[in-house]
Amino acid sequence: LCYVLRLMAYGWLGTLGNPWVVLPVELLHGFTFGAWWAAGTAFCAEVAGEEVAATALSIFQALHFSVGFGIGIVSGGFLFKKYSGGGLFWLWSAVTAAG
């Protein structure tokens, strides 16, 4: 829910005209990313076992920071061109809420 609200707020930012409004929205990033990262690392450590936990966490980080960013940049670029910045964030908030 917090992530959906964050994406919706980013969609509204362009209509508000005040760039300082982004600062409270960024507080939501701390909660959403922190919770997601803690859950992901705990899951990797639990599934992989103690012998290969470091390797599993390295793969998790590599997938997030390289593959995930790459897919996000390419797909986000196409959607930004088609729907604009606000539309892109509204679309992702709907996808996140649905899934």
PDB file of C-alpha atoms in Angstrom:
ATOM      1  CA  LEU A   1       0.000   0.000   0.000  1.00  0.00           C
ATOM      2  CA  CYS A   2       2.807   2.392   0.865  1.00  0.00           C
ATOM      3  CA  TYR A   3       4.499   1.711  -2.483  1.00  0.00           C
ATOM      4  CA  VAL A   4       1.265   2.334  -4.395  1.00  0.00           C
ATOM      5  CA  LEU A   5       0.791   5.645  -2.558  1.00  0.00           C
ATOM      6  CA  ARG A   6       4.365   6.608  -3.357  1.00  0.00           C
ATOM      7  CA  LEU A   7       3.897   5.958  -7.079  1.00  0.00           C
ATOM      8  CA  MET A   8       0.608   7.856  -7.104  1.00  0.00           C
ATOM      9  CA  ALA A   9       2.282  10.817  -5.394  1.00  0.00           C
ATOM     10  CA  TYR A  10       5.008  10.843  -8.051  1.00  0.00           C
ATOM     11  CA  GLY A  11       2.243  10.967 -10.656  1.00  0.00           C
ATOM     12  CA  TRP A  12       0.799  14.087  -8.985  1.00  0.00           C
ATOM     13  CA  LEU A  13       4.116  15.912  -8.613  1.00  0.00           C
ATOM     14  CA  GLY A  14       4.093  17.332 -12.137  1.00  0.00           C
ATOM     15  CA  THR A  15       0.756  19.049 -11.580  1.00  0.00           C
ATOM     16  CA  LEU A  16       1.698  20.682  -8.265  1.00  0.00           C
ATOM     17  CA  GLY A  17       4.394  22.989  -9.609  1.00  0.00           C
ATOM     18  CA  ASN A  18       6.466  22.924  -6.420  1.00  0.00           C
ATOM     19  CA  PRO A  19       9.520  20.649  -6.605  1.00  0.00           C
ATOM     20  CA  TRP A  20       9.941  20.625  -2.804  1.00  0.00           C
ATOM     21  CA  VAL A  21       6.833  18.460  -2.486  1.00  0.00           C
ATOM     22  CA  VAL A  22       8.982  15.509  -3.535  1.00  0.00           C
ATOM     23  CA  LEU A  23      10.748  15.442  -0.150  1.00  0.00           C
ATOM     24  CA  PRO A  24       7.848  13.981   1.871  1.00  0.00           C
ATOM     25  CA  VAL A  25       7.226  11.491  -0.918  1.00  0.00           C
ATOM     26  CA  GLU A  26      10.835  10.351  -0.679  1.00  0.00           C
ATOM     27  CA  LEU A  27      10.240   9.395   2.959  1.00  0.00           C
ATOM     28  CA  LEU A  28       7.978   6.638   1.636  1.00  0.00           C
ATOM     29  CA  HIS A  29      10.945   5.323  -0.337  1.00  0.00           C
ATOM     30  CA  GLY A  30      12.766   4.600   2.904  1.00  0.00           C
ATOM     31  CA  PHE A  31       9.931   2.411   4.129  1.00  0.00           C
ATOM     32  CA  THR A  32       9.183   0.626   0.878  1.00  0.00           C
ATOM     33  CA  PHE A  33      12.764  -0.089  -0.190  1.00  0.00           C
ATOM     34  CA  GLY A  34      13.846  -1.019   3.325  1.00  0.00           C
ATOM     35  CA  ALA A  35      10.991  -3.490   3.763  1.00  0.00           C
ATOM     36  CA  TRP A  36      11.514  -4.983   0.308  1.00  0.00           C
ATOM     37  CA  TRP A  37      15.265  -5.353   0.751  1.00  0.00           C
ATOM     38  CA  ALA A  38      14.936  -6.931   4.205  1.00  0.00           C
ATOM     39  CA  ALA A  39      12.354  -9.414   2.914  1.00  0.00           C
ATOM     40  CA  GLY A  40      14.463 -10.275  -0.142  1.00  0.00           C
ATOM     41  CA  THR A  41      17.659 -10.895   1.810  1.00  0.00           C
ATOM     42  CA  ALA A  42      15.820 -12.921   4.467  1.00  0.00           C
ATOM     43  CA  PHE A  43      14.204 -15.039   1.759  1.00  0.00           C
ATOM     44  CA  CYS A  44      17.547 -15.661   0.027  1.00  0.00           C
ATOM     45  CA  ALA A  45      19.230 -16.644   3.275  1.00  0.00           C
ATOM     46  CA  GLU A  46      16.372 -18.981   4.194  1.00  0.00           C
ATOM     47  CA  VAL A  47      16.094 -20.695   0.818  1.00  0.00           C
ATOM     48  CA  ALA A  48      19.808 -20.976   0.032  1.00  0.00           C
ATOM     49  CA  GLY A  49      21.033 -22.303   3.341  1.00  0.00           C
ATOM     50  CA  GLU A  50      24.134 -21.336   5.249  1.00  0.00           C
ATOM     51  CA  GLU A  51      26.623 -22.868   2.801  1.00  0.00           C
ATOM     52  CA  VAL A  52      25.718 -20.680  -0.176  1.00  0.00           C
ATOM     53  CA  ALA A  53      23.909 -17.765   1.475  1.00  0.00           C
ATOM     54  CA  ALA A  54      26.579 -15.246   0.431  1.00  0.00           C
ATOM     55  CA  THR A  55      26.379 -16.395  -3.181  1.00  0.00           C
ATOM     56  CA  ALA A  56      22.573 -16.208  -3.162  1.00  0.00           C
ATOM     57  CA  LEU A  57      22.672 -12.681  -1.755  1.00  0.00           C
ATOM     58  CA  SER A  58      25.225 -11.658  -4.387  1.00  0.00           C
ATOM     59  CA  ILE A  59      22.992 -12.991  -7.158  1.00  0.00           C
ATOM     60  CA  PHE A  60      20.007 -11.196  -5.594  1.00  0.00           C
ATOM     61  CA  GLN A  61      21.921  -7.901  -5.578  1.00  0.00           C
ATOM     62  CA  ALA A  62      23.208  -8.397  -9.121  1.00  0.00           C
ATOM     63  CA  LEU A  63      19.729  -9.133 -10.451  1.00  0.00           C
ATOM     64  CA  HIS A  64      18.239  -6.113  -8.716  1.00  0.00           C
ATOM     65  CA  PHE A  65      20.921  -3.535  -9.474  1.00  0.00           C
ATOM     66  CA  SER A  66      21.783  -4.609 -13.028  1.00  0.00           C
ATOM     67  CA  VAL A  67      19.089  -6.677 -14.719  1.00  0.00           C
ATOM     68  CA  GLY A  68      16.213  -5.036 -12.851  1.00  0.00           C
ATOM     69  CA  PHE A  69      17.487  -1.533 -13.500  1.00  0.00           C
ATOM     70  CA  GLY A  70      18.086  -2.329 -17.165  1.00  0.00           C
ATOM     71  CA  ILE A  71      14.590  -3.675 -17.711  1.00  0.00           C
ATOM     72  CA  GLY A  72      13.122  -0.759 -15.762  1.00  0.00           C
ATOM     73  CA  ILE A  73      15.007   1.842 -17.763  1.00  0.00           C
ATOM     74  CA  VAL A  74      14.072   0.409 -21.147  1.00  0.00           C
ATOM     75  CA  SER A  75      10.409  -0.284 -20.360  1.00  0.00           C
ATOM     76  CA  GLY A  76      10.085   2.996 -18.449  1.00  0.00           C
ATOM     77  CA  GLY A  77      11.508   4.915 -21.400  1.00  0.00           C
ATOM     78  CA  PHE A  78       8.957   3.489 -23.804  1.00  0.00           C
ATOM     79  CA  LEU A  79       6.096   4.118 -21.389  1.00  0.00           C
ATOM     80  CA  PHE A  80       7.334   7.630 -20.591  1.00  0.00           C
ATOM     81  CA  LYS A  81       7.333   8.480 -24.270  1.00  0.00           C
ATOM     82  CA  LYS A  82       3.809   7.136 -24.682  1.00  0.00           C
ATOM     83  CA  TYR A  83       2.109   8.298 -21.447  1.00  0.00           C
ATOM     84  CA  SER A  84       4.362  11.113 -20.044  1.00  0.00           C
ATOM     85  CA  GLY A  85       5.953  11.065 -16.608  1.00  0.00           C
ATOM     86  CA  GLY A  86       2.768  11.368 -14.586  1.00  0.00           C
ATOM     87  CA  GLY A  87       1.019   8.737 -16.673  1.00  0.00           C
ATOM     88  CA  LEU A  88       3.941   6.366 -16.231  1.00  0.00           C
ATOM     89  CA  PHE A  89       3.725   6.554 -12.435  1.00  0.00           C
ATOM     90  CA  TRP A  90      -0.059   6.213 -12.471  1.00  0.00           C
ATOM     91  CA  LEU A  91       0.245   3.142 -14.678  1.00  0.00           C
ATOM     92  CA  TRP A  92       2.841   1.523 -12.389  1.00  0.00           C
ATOM     93  CA  SER A  93       0.767   2.319  -9.305  1.00  0.00           C
ATOM     94  CA  ALA A  94      -2.200   0.503 -10.884  1.00  0.00           C
ATOM     95  CA  VAL A  95      -0.024  -2.472 -11.860  1.00  0.00           C
ATOM     96  CA  THR A  96       1.444  -2.624  -8.359  1.00  0.00           C
ATOM     97  CA  ALA A  97      -1.971  -2.406  -6.712  1.00  0.00           C
ATOM     98  CA  ALA A  98      -3.295  -5.191  -8.933  1.00  0.00           C
ATOM     99  CA  GLY A  99      -0.464  -7.566  -8.431  1.00  0.00           C
TER     100      GLY A  99
END
